[in-house]
CSV table of N, CA and C in Angstrom, one decimal:
chain,number,residue,atom,x,y,z
A,17,MET,N,-9.6,14.0,2.1
A,17,MET,CA,-8.5,13.1,2.1
A,17,MET,C,-8.0,12.9,3.5
A,18,SER,N,-7.9,13.9,4.4
A,18,SER,CA,-7.4,13.8,5.8
A,18,SER,C,-8.4,12.9,6.5
A,19,TYR,N,-9.7,12.9,6.3
A,19,TYR,CA,-10.8,12.0,7.0
A,19,TYR,C,-10.6,10.6,6.6
A,20,MET,N,-10.3,10.4,5.4
A,20,MET,CA,-10.0,8.9,5.0
A,20,MET,C,-8.6,8.5,5.5
A,21,ARG,N,-7.7,9.3,5.6
A,21,ARG,CA,-6.4,8.9,6.2
A,21,ARG,C,-6.3,8.5,7.6
A,22,TYR,N,-7.3,9.2,8.5
A,22,TYR,CA,-7.3,8.9,9.9
A,22,TYR,C,-7.4,7.5,10.2
A,23,SER,N,-6.4,6.8,10.8
A,23,SER,CA,-6.3,5.5,11.3
A,23,SER,C,-6.6,4.5,10.2
A,24,ILE,N,-6.2,4.8,8.9
A,24,ILE,CA,-6.7,3.9,7.8
A,24,ILE,C,-5.9,2.6,7.8
A,25,THR,N,-4.9,2.6,8.6
A,25,THR,CA,-4.1,1.3,8.7
A,25,THR,C,-4.9,0.3,9.5
A,26,SER,N,-5.6,0.8,10.4
A,26,SER,CA,-6.6,0.0,11.3
A,26,SER,C,-7.8,-0.5,10.6
A,27,TRP,N,-8.4,0.3,9.9
A,27,TRP,CA,-9.8,0.0,9.4
A,27,TRP,C,-9.8,-0.2,7.8
A,28,GLY,N,-8.7,0.2,7.3
A,28,GLY,CA,-8.7,0.1,5.8
A,28,GLY,C,-8.8,-1.2,5.2
A,29,GLY,N,-8.4,-2.3,5.9
A,29,GLY,CA,-8.6,-3.5,5.3
A,29,GLY,C,-9.9,-4.4,5.7
A,30,THR,N,-10.9,-3.7,6.3
A,30,THR,CA,-12.1,-4.2,6.6
A,30,THR,C,-13.0,-4.3,5.4
A,31,THR,N,-14.2,-5.0,5.8
A,31,THR,CA,-15.2,-5.1,4.6
A,31,THR,C,-16.0,-3.8,4.6
A,32,GLY,N,-16.6,-3.6,3.4
A,32,GLY,CA,-17.3,-2.4,3.3
A,32,GLY,C,-16.5,-1.1,2.8
A,33,THR,N,-15.2,-1.3,2.6
A,33,THR,CA,-14.4,-0.1,2.1
A,33,THR,C,-14.6,0.3,0.7
A,34,ASN,N,-15.2,-0.7,-0.1
A,34,ASN,CA,-15.5,-0.3,-1.5
A,34,ASN,C,-16.5,0.6,-1.6
A,35,ARG,N,-17.4,0.9,-0.7
A,35,ARG,CA,-18.4,2.0,-0.7
A,35,ARG,C,-17.7,3.3,-0.7
A,36,ILE,N,-16.5,3.3,0.1
A,36,ILE,CA,-15.7,4.7,0.1
A,36,ILE,C,-15.2,4.9,-1.3
A,37,LEU,N,-14.7,4.0,-2.0
A,37,LEU,CA,-14.2,4.1,-3.3
A,37,LEU,C,-15.3,4.6,-4.2
A,38,ILE,N,-16.5,4.0,-4.2
A,38,ILE,CA,-17.7,4.4,-5.0
A,38,ILE,C,-18.0,5.9,-4.7
A,39,ILE,N,-18.0,6.3,-3.4
A,39,ILE,CA,-18.3,7.8,-3.2
A,39,ILE,C,-17.2,8.7,-3.8
A,40,GLN,N,-15.9,8.2,-3.6
A,40,GLN,CA,-14.8,9.0,-4.2
A,40,GLN,C,-14.9,9.1,-5.5
A,41,LYS,N,-15.3,8.1,-6.4
A,41,LYS,CA,-15.4,8.1,-7.8
A,41,LYS,C,-16.6,9.1,-8.2
A,42,ARG,N,-17.7,9.1,-7.4
A,42,ARG,CA,-18.7,9.9,-7.6
A,42,ARG,C,-18.4,11.4,-7.6
A,43,ILE,N,-17.6,11.8,-6.5
A,43,ILE,CA,-17.0,13.1,-6.2
A,43,ILE,C,-16.1,13.5,-7.4
A,44,MET,N,-15.2,12.6,-7.9
A,44,MET,CA,-14.4,12.9,-9.0
A,44,MET,C,-15.1,13.3,-10.2
A,45,ARG,N,-16.1,12.6,-10.5
A,45,ARG,CA,-17.0,12.8,-11.6
A,45,ARG,C,-17.7,14.2,-11.5
A,46,ASN,N,-18.2,14.4,-10.3
A,46,ASN,CA,-18.9,15.8,-10.2
A,46,ASN,C,-17.9,16.9,-10.3
A,47,ILE,N,-16.8,16.8,-9.7
A,47,ILE,CA,-15.8,17.9,-9.7
A,47,ILE,C,-15.4,18.1,-11.1
A,48,ASN,N,-15.2,17.1,-12.0
A,48,ASN,CA,-14.7,17.3,-13.2
A,48,ASN,C,-15.9,17.4,-14.3
A,49,ARG,N,-17.2,17.4,-13.8
A,49,ARG,CA,-18.3,17.6,-14.6
A,49,ARG,C,-18.3,16.5,-15.8
A,50,LYS,N,-18.1,15.2,-15.4
A,50,LYS,CA,-18.3,14.0,-16.3
A,50,LYS,C,-19.5,13.2,-16.1
A,51,SER,N,-19.8,12.6,-17.0
A,51,SER,CA,-21.1,11.6,-17.0
A,51,SER,C,-20.8,10.5,-16.0
A,52,TRP,N,-21.9,10.1,-15.5
A,52,TRP,CA,-21.9,8.9,-14.5
A,52,TRP,C,-21.2,7.6,-15.0
A,53,ARG,N,-21.2,7.5,-16.4
A,53,ARG,CA,-20.6,6.4,-17.0
A,53,ARG,C,-19.1,6.5,-17.3
A,54,THR,N,-18.6,7.6,-17.1
A,54,THR,CA,-17.1,7.9,-17.4
A,54,THR,C,-16.3,7.2,-16.4
A,55,SER,N,-15.2,6.6,-16.9
A,55,SER,CA,-14.2,5.8,-16.1
A,55,SER,C,-13.3,6.9,-15.4
A,56,CYS,N,-13.2,6.6,-14.0
A,56,CYS,CA,-12.3,7.6,-13.3
A,56,CYS,C,-10.9,7.3,-13.3
A,57,ARG,N,-10.4,6.2,-13.8
A,57,ARG,CA,-9.0,5.9,-13.6
A,57,ARG,C,-8.1,6.9,-14.2
A,58,GLU,N,-8.6,7.5,-15.4
A,58,GLU,CA,-7.6,8.6,-16.0
A,58,GLU,C,-7.8,9.9,-15.2
A,59,LEU,N,-9.0,10.1,-14.6
A,59,LEU,CA,-9.2,11.3,-13.8
A,59,LEU,C,-8.3,11.3,-12.6
A,60,PHE,N,-8.2,10.2,-11.9
A,60,PHE,CA,-7.3,9.9,-10.8
A,60,PHE,C,-5.8,10.2,-11.2
A,61,LYS,N,-5.4,9.8,-12.3
A,61,LYS,CA,-4.1,9.9,-12.8
A,61,LYS,C,-3.8,11.3,-13.0
A,62,GLU,N,-4.8,12.1,-13.9
A,62,GLU,CA,-4.5,13.4,-14.3
A,62,GLU,C,-4.5,14.4,-13.0
A,63,GLN,N,-5.3,14.1,-12.0
A,63,GLN,CA,-5.4,15.0,-10.9
A,63,GLN,C,-4.3,14.6,-9.8
A,64,ASN,N,-3.5,13.5,-10.1
A,64,ASN,CA,-2.6,12.9,-9.1
A,64,ASN,C,-3.2,12.8,-7.7
A,65,ILE,N,-4.4,12.1,-7.7
A,65,ILE,CA,-5.2,11.9,-6.5
A,65,ILE,C,-5.1,10.3,-6.2
A,66,LEU,N,-4.8,9.9,-5.0
A,66,LEU,CA,-4.9,8.4,-4.7
A,66,LEU,C,-6.3,8.1,-4.4
A,67,THR,N,-6.6,6.9,-4.9
A,67,THR,CA,-7.9,6.2,-4.7
A,67,THR,C,-7.7,5.7,-3.3
A,68,PHE,N,-8.9,5.3,-2.6
A,68,PHE,CA,-8.9,4.7,-1.2
A,68,PHE,C,-7.9,3.7,-1.1
A,69,TYR,N,-7.9,2.7,-2.0
A,69,TYR,CA,-7.0,1.6,-1.8
A,69,TYR,C,-5.4,2.1,-2.1
A,70,GLY,N,-5.2,3.1,-2.9
A,70,GLY,CA,-3.9,3.7,-3.1
A,70,GLY,C,-3.4,4.3,-1.8
A,71,LEU,N,-4.4,5.0,-1.2
A,71,LEU,CA,-3.9,5.6,0.1
A,71,LEU,C,-3.7,4.7,1.2
A,72,TYR,N,-4.5,3.6,1.3
A,72,TYR,CA,-4.2,2.6,2.2
A,72,TYR,C,-2.9,2.0,2.0
A,73,TYR,N,-2.5,1.7,0.7
A,73,TYR,CA,-1.2,1.0,0.3
A,73,TYR,C,-0.1,2.0,0.9
A,74,LEU,N,-0.2,3.3,0.6
A,74,LEU,CA,0.8,4.3,0.9
A,74,LEU,C,1.0,4.3,2.5
A,75,GLU,N,-0.1,4.3,3.3
A,75,GLU,CA,0.0,4.5,4.7
A,75,GLU,C,0.6,3.2,5.4
A,76,VAL,N,0.1,2.0,4.7
A,76,VAL,CA,0.7,0.7,5.3
A,76,VAL,C,2.2,0.6,4.9
A,77,MET,N,2.5,1.0,3.7
A,77,MET,CA,4.0,0.9,3.5
A,77,MET,C,4.8,1.9,4.3
A,78,LEU,N,4.4,3.1,4.5
A,78,LEU,CA,5.0,4.1,5.4
A,78,LEU,C,5.1,3.4,6.7
A,79,ALA,N,4.1,2.9,7.3
A,79,ALA,CA,4.2,2.3,8.6
A,79,ALA,C,5.2,1.3,8.7
A,80,ILE,N,5.3,0.3,7.8
A,80,ILE,CA,6.3,-0.8,7.7
A,80,ILE,C,7.7,-0.2,7.4
A,81,LYS,N,7.9,0.8,6.6
A,81,LYS,CA,9.2,1.4,6.4
A,81,LYS,C,9.6,2.1,7.7
A,82,THR,N,8.8,2.8,8.4
A,82,THR,CA,9.2,3.5,9.7
A,82,THR,C,9.6,2.4,10.8
A,83,ASN,N,8.9,1.4,10.8
A,83,ASN,CA,9.2,0.3,11.7
A,83,ASN,C,10.5,-0.5,11.3
A,84,TYR,N,10.7,-0.6,10.0
A,84,TYR,CA,11.9,-1.3,9.6
A,84,TYR,C,13.1,-0.5,9.8
A,85,ASP,N,13.0,0.8,9.7
A,85,ASP,CA,14.1,1.7,9.8
A,85,ASP,C,14.5,1.8,11.3
A,86,GLN,N,13.6,1.7,12.2
A,86,GLN,CA,13.8,1.8,13.6
A,86,GLN,C,14.1,0.4,14.2
A,87,ASN,N,14.2,-0.6,13.3
A,87,ASN,CA,14.7,-2.0,13.8
A,87,ASN,C,13.6,-2.5,14.7
A,88,THR,N,12.4,-2.2,14.5
A,88,THR,CA,11.3,-2.8,15.4
A,88,THR,C,10.7,-4.1,14.8
A,89,ILE,N,11.0,-4.4,13.7
A,89,ILE,CA,10.5,-5.4,13.0
A,89,ILE,C,11.5,-6.6,12.8
A,90,GLU,N,11.1,-7.8,13.1
A,90,GLU,CA,12.1,-9.0,13.1
A,90,GLU,C,12.2,-9.4,11.6
A,91,LEU,N,13.5,-9.3,11.2
A,91,LEU,CA,13.9,-9.7,9.8
A,91,LEU,C,13.8,-11.3,9.7
A,92,SER,N,13.6,-11.7,8.4
A,92,SER,CA,13.6,-13.1,8.2
A,92,SER,C,14.9,-13.7,8.4
A,93,ASN,N,15.1,-14.7,9.2
A,93,ASN,CA,16.5,-15.2,9.4
A,93,ASN,C,16.3,-16.8,9.5
A,94,ASN,N,16.3,-17.4,8.4
A,94,ASN,CA,16.1,-18.9,8.3
A,94,ASN,C,17.2,-19.7,8.8
A,95,ASN,N,18.4,-19.1,8.8
A,95,ASN,CA,19.6,-19.7,9.3
A,95,ASN,C,20.5,-18.8,9.9
A,96,ARG,N,21.5,-19.2,10.6
A,96,ARG,CA,22.5,-18.3,11.3
A,96,ARG,C,23.6,-17.9,10.4
A,97,TYR,N,23.7,-18.3,9.1
A,97,TYR,CA,24.8,-17.9,8.1
A,97,TYR,C,24.5,-16.8,7.4
A,98,ASN,N,25.5,-15.9,7.1
A,98,ASN,CA,25.2,-14.7,6.3
A,98,ASN,C,25.1,-15.1,4.9
A,99,THR,N,23.8,-15.1,4.3
A,99,THR,CA,23.6,-15.6,3.0
A,99,THR,C,23.0,-14.4,2.2
A,100,ARG,N,23.0,-14.5,0.8
A,100,ARG,CA,22.4,-13.4,0.1
A,100,ARG,C,21.0,-13.2,0.4
A,101,GLN,N,20.3,-14.2,0.7
A,101,GLN,CA,18.8,-14.1,1.0
A,101,GLN,C,18.7,-13.3,2.4
A,102,ASN,N,19.6,-13.4,3.2
A,102,ASN,CA,19.4,-12.7,4.5
A,102,ASN,C,19.7,-11.1,4.3
A,103,ASN,N,20.3,-10.7,3.3
A,103,ASN,CA,20.8,-9.4,3.1
A,103,ASN,C,19.7,-8.6,2.2
A,104,LYS,N,18.6,-9.3,1.8
A,104,LYS,CA,17.6,-8.6,1.0
A,104,LYS,C,16.8,-7.8,1.8
A,105,GLY,N,16.7,-7.8,3.2
A,105,GLY,CA,15.8,-7.0,4.0
A,105,GLY,C,14.4,-7.6,4.0
A,106,LEU,N,14.3,-8.9,3.9
A,106,LEU,CA,13.0,-9.6,3.9
A,106,LEU,C,12.5,-9.6,5.4
A,107,ILE,N,11.2,-9.4,5.5
A,107,ILE,CA,10.6,-9.5,6.8
A,107,ILE,C,9.8,-10.9,6.9
A,108,GLU,N,10.0,-11.4,8.0
A,108,GLU,CA,9.3,-12.8,8.1
A,108,GLU,C,7.8,-12.6,8.4
A,109,ILE,N,7.0,-13.5,7.5
A,109,ILE,CA,5.6,-13.4,7.8
A,109,ILE,C,5.2,-14.4,8.9
A,110,GLN,N,4.4,-13.9,9.9
A,110,GLN,CA,4.2,-14.7,11.0
A,110,GLN,C,3.2,-15.9,10.6
A,111,ARG,N,3.4,-17.1,11.3
A,111,ARG,CA,2.4,-18.2,10.9
A,111,ARG,C,1.0,-17.8,11.5
A,112,HIS,N,0.1,-18.3,10.7
A,112,HIS,CA,-1.4,-18.0,11.2
A,112,HIS,C,-2.3,-19.0,10.6
A,113,ARG,N,-3.5,-19.1,11.1
A,113,ARG,CA,-4.4,-20.1,10.7
A,113,ARG,C,-5.7,-19.5,10.1
A,114,THR,N,-5.9,-18.2,10.2
A,114,THR,CA,-7.1,-17.7,9.8
A,114,THR,C,-6.9,-16.6,8.6
A,115,THR,N,-8.0,-16.5,7.8
A,115,THR,CA,-7.9,-15.4,6.9
A,115,THR,C,-8.2,-14.0,7.5
A,116,PHE,N,-8.7,-13.9,8.7
A,116,PHE,CA,-8.9,-12.9,9.4
A,116,PHE,C,-7.5,-12.1,9.6
A,117,TYR,N,-6.6,-12.9,10.0
A,117,TYR,CA,-5.2,-12.3,10.1
A,117,TYR,C,-4.6,-11.7,8.8
A,118,GLU,N,-5.0,-12.3,7.7
A,118,GLU,CA,-4.5,-11.7,6.4
A,118,GLU,C,-5.1,-10.4,6.1
A,119,ARG,N,-6.2,-10.1,6.7
A,119,ARG,CA,-6.8,-8.7,6.4
A,119,ARG,C,-6.0,-7.7,7.3
A,120,ASN,N,-5.2,-8.1,8.2
A,120,ASN,CA,-4.5,-7.1,9.1
A,120,ASN,C,-3.4,-6.4,8.3
A,121,TYR,N,-3.2,-5.1,8.6
A,121,TYR,CA,-2.2,-4.3,7.8
A,121,TYR,C,-0.9,-4.8,8.0
A,122,ILE,N,-0.6,-5.4,9.0
A,122,ILE,CA,0.8,-5.9,9.2
A,122,ILE,C,1.1,-7.1,8.3
A,123,TYR,N,0.2,-7.9,8.1
A,123,TYR,CA,0.3,-9.1,7.1
A,123,TYR,C,0.5,-8.5,5.8
A,124,ARG,N,-0.4,-7.7,5.4
A,124,ARG,CA,-0.4,-7.1,4.0
A,124,ARG,C,0.8,-6.2,3.8
A,125,GLY,N,1.2,-5.5,4.8
A,125,GLY,CA,2.3,-4.7,4.6
A,125,GLY,C,3.7,-5.4,4.5
A,126,VAL,N,3.9,-6.5,5.3
A,126,VAL,CA,5.0,-7.3,5.2
A,126,VAL,C,5.0,-8.0,3.8
A,127,LYS,N,3.8,-8.5,3.4
A,127,LYS,CA,3.8,-9.1,2.0
A,127,LYS,C,4.1,-8.2,0.9
A,128,TRP,N,3.6,-7.0,0.9
A,128,TRP,CA,4.0,-5.9,0.0
A,128,TRP,C,5.5,-5.5,0.0
A,129,TRP,N,6.0,-5.4,1.3
A,129,TRP,CA,7.4,-5.0,1.6
A,129,TRP,C,8.4,-6.1,0.9
A,130,ASN,N,8.1,-7.3,1.1
A,130,ASN,CA,9.0,-8.4,0.5
A,130,ASN,C,9.1,-8.5,-0.9
A,131,VAL,N,8.2,-7.8,-1.7
A,131,VAL,CA,8.2,-7.8,-3.0
A,131,VAL,C,9.0,-6.6,-3.6
A,132,LEU,N,9.2,-5.5,-2.7
A,132,LEU,CA,9.9,-4.4,-3.1
A,132,LEU,C,11.4,-4.7,-3.5
A,133,PRO,N,11.9,-4.0,-4.4
A,133,PRO,CA,13.3,-4.1,-4.7
A,133,PRO,C,14.1,-3.6,-3.6
A,134,THR,N,15.3,-4.3,-3.4
A,134,THR,CA,16.2,-3.9,-2.3
A,134,THR,C,16.6,-2.3,-2.3
A,135,LYS,N,16.7,-1.9,-3.6
A,135,LYS,CA,17.0,-0.3,-3.8
A,135,LYS,C,15.9,0.5,-3.1
A,136,VAL,N,14.9,0.1,-3.4
A,136,VAL,CA,13.5,1.0,-2.8
A,136,VAL,C,13.6,0.9,-1.3
A,137,LYS,N,13.8,-0.4,-0.8
A,137,LYS,CA,13.8,-0.5,0.8
A,137,LYS,C,14.9,0.3,1.4
A,138,ASN,N,16.0,0.7,0.8
A,138,ASN,CA,17.0,1.3,1.4
A,138,ASN,C,16.9,2.8,1.2
A,139,MET,N,15.9,3.3,0.6
A,139,MET,CA,15.9,4.8,0.4
A,139,MET,C,15.4,5.4,1.6
A,140,LYS,N,15.8,6.8,1.7
A,140,LYS,CA,15.2,7.7,2.7
A,140,LYS,C,13.8,7.7,2.7
A,141,ILE,N,13.2,8.0,3.9
A,141,ILE,CA,11.7,8.0,4.0
A,141,ILE,C,11.0,9.0,3.1
A,142,GLU,N,11.6,10.2,2.8
A,142,GLU,CA,11.0,11.0,1.9
A,142,GLU,C,10.9,10.6,0.6
A,143,THR,N,12.1,10.0,0.0
A,143,THR,CA,12.2,9.5,-1.3
A,143,THR,C,11.2,8.3,-1.4
A,144,PHE,N,11.3,7.4,-0.4
A,144,PHE,CA,10.5,6.3,-0.4
A,144,PHE,C,9.0,6.6,-0.5
A,145,LYS,N,8.5,7.6,0.3
A,145,LYS,CA,7.1,8.0,0.2
A,145,LYS,C,6.8,8.5,-1.2
A,146,GLU,N,7.6,9.3,-1.8
A,146,GLU,CA,7.3,9.9,-3.1
A,146,GLU,C,7.1,8.8,-4.2
A,147,LEU,N,8.2,7.7,-4.1
A,147,LEU,CA,8.0,6.7,-5.0
A,147,LEU,C,6.8,5.9,-4.8
A,148,VAL,N,6.5,5.5,-3.6
A,148,VAL,CA,5.4,4.6,-3.4
A,148,VAL,C,4.1,5.3,-3.8
A,149,LYS,N,4.1,6.6,-3.5
A,149,LYS,CA,2.8,7.4,-3.9
A,149,LYS,C,2.7,7.4,-5.4
A,150,LYS,N,3.7,7.7,-6.1
A,150,LYS,CA,3.8,7.7,-7.6
A,150,LYS,C,3.3,6.4,-8.2
A,151,ALA,N,3.8,5.3,-7.5
A,151,ALA,CA,3.5,4.0,-8.1
A,151,ALA,C,2.0,3.7,-7.8
A,152,ALA,N,1.5,4.1,-6.7
A,152,ALA,CA,0.1,3.9,-6.5
A,152,ALA,C,-0.8,4.8,-7.3
A,153,ILE,N,-0.4,6.0,-7.6
A,153,ILE,CA,-1.1,6.8,-8.6
A,153,ILE,C,-1.0,6.2,-10.0
A,154,GLU,N,0.0,5.7,-10.4
A,154,GLU,CA,0.1,5.1,-11.7
A,154,GLU,C,-0.8,3.9,-11.8
A,155,LYS,N,-1.0,3.1,-10.8
A,155,LYS,CA,-1.7,1.9,-10.7
A,155,LYS,C,-3.2,2.1,-10.6
A,156,VAL,N,-3.5,3.1,-10.0
A,156,VAL,CA,-5.1,3.5,-9.8
A,156,VAL,C,-5.8,2.2,-9.2
A,157,PRO,N,-5.5,1.7,-8.1
A,157,PRO,CA,-6.1,0.4,-7.7
A,157,PRO,C,-7.6,0.7,-7.2
A,158,TYR,N,-8.3,-0.3,-7.6
A,158,TYR,CA,-9.8,-0.2,-7.3
A,158,TYR,C,-10.1,-1.3,-6.4
A,159,SER,N,-9.1,-2.1,-5.9
A,159,SER,CA,-9.4,-3.2,-5.0
A,159,SER,C,-8.0,-3.6,-4.4
A,160,MET,N,-8.2,-4.4,-3.3
A,160,MET,CA,-6.9,-4.9,-2.7
A,160,MET,C,-6.1,-5.9,-3.7
A,161,GLU,N,-6.8,-6.6,-4.5
A,161,GLU,CA,-6.1,-7.4,-5.5
A,161,GLU,C,-5.4,-6.7,-6.4
A,162,GLU,N,-5.9,-5.5,-6.9
A,162,GLU,CA,-5.0,-4.5,-7.8
A,162,GLU,C,-3.8,-3.9,-7.0
A,163,VAL,N,-3.9,-3.7,-5.7
A,163,VAL,CA,-2.9,-3.2,-4.9
A,163,VAL,C,-1.8,-4.2,-4.9
A,164,ASP,N,-2.1,-5.5,-5.0
A,164,ASP,CA,-1.0,-6.5,-5.1
A,164,ASP,C,-0.1,-6.3,-6.3
A,165,GLY,N,-0.6,-5.7,-7.3
A,165,GLY,CA,0.1,-5.6,-8.5
A,165,GLY,C,0.9,-4.3,-8.8
A,166,VAL,N,1.0,-3.5,-7.7
A,166,VAL,CA,1.7,-2.3,-7.8
A,166,VAL,C,3.2,-2.5,-8.2
A,167,THR,N,3.8,-1.9,-9.1
A,167,THR,CA,5.3,-2.2,-9.4
A,167,THR,C,6.0,-1.0,-9.4
A,168,TYR,N,7.3,-1.1,-9.5
A,168,TYR,CA,8.2,0.0,-9.4
A,168,TYR,C,9.2,0.0,-10.5
A,169,GLU,N,9.4,1.1,-11.2
A,169,GLU,CA,10.4,1.1,-12.3
A,169,GLU,C,11.7,1.5,-11.9
């Protein structure tokens, strides 16, 4: 897991990362002595192990949370008035022209951050990490599209 975690925010959104998930699923089946046709979603949940995409989600969200807490990210401020929208802790998504930018961890992290409930955004980093990890384990994402559907209770 530590090898996968190394600089995952930089390379986790690139192409070819699905091969890592396939290897991870093969290892899970071998450890649990399951057939090659067995679905691994329940195995990941039972063992409380993050998939590659779940780990990427966790690391990106922790990076955004750390920068948010240190006030190094510019919040969305569409106007100069103090409105309810400004108090939600939304981060402005930078304008771009390419899909290459959309694979960047900052873009994805900001997109995921803006979906979070305000209560979750204001948590301490330790509690935030536990909650994000729990949500990622529950979802067991097998792709970036599935990561977009991570929800919090």
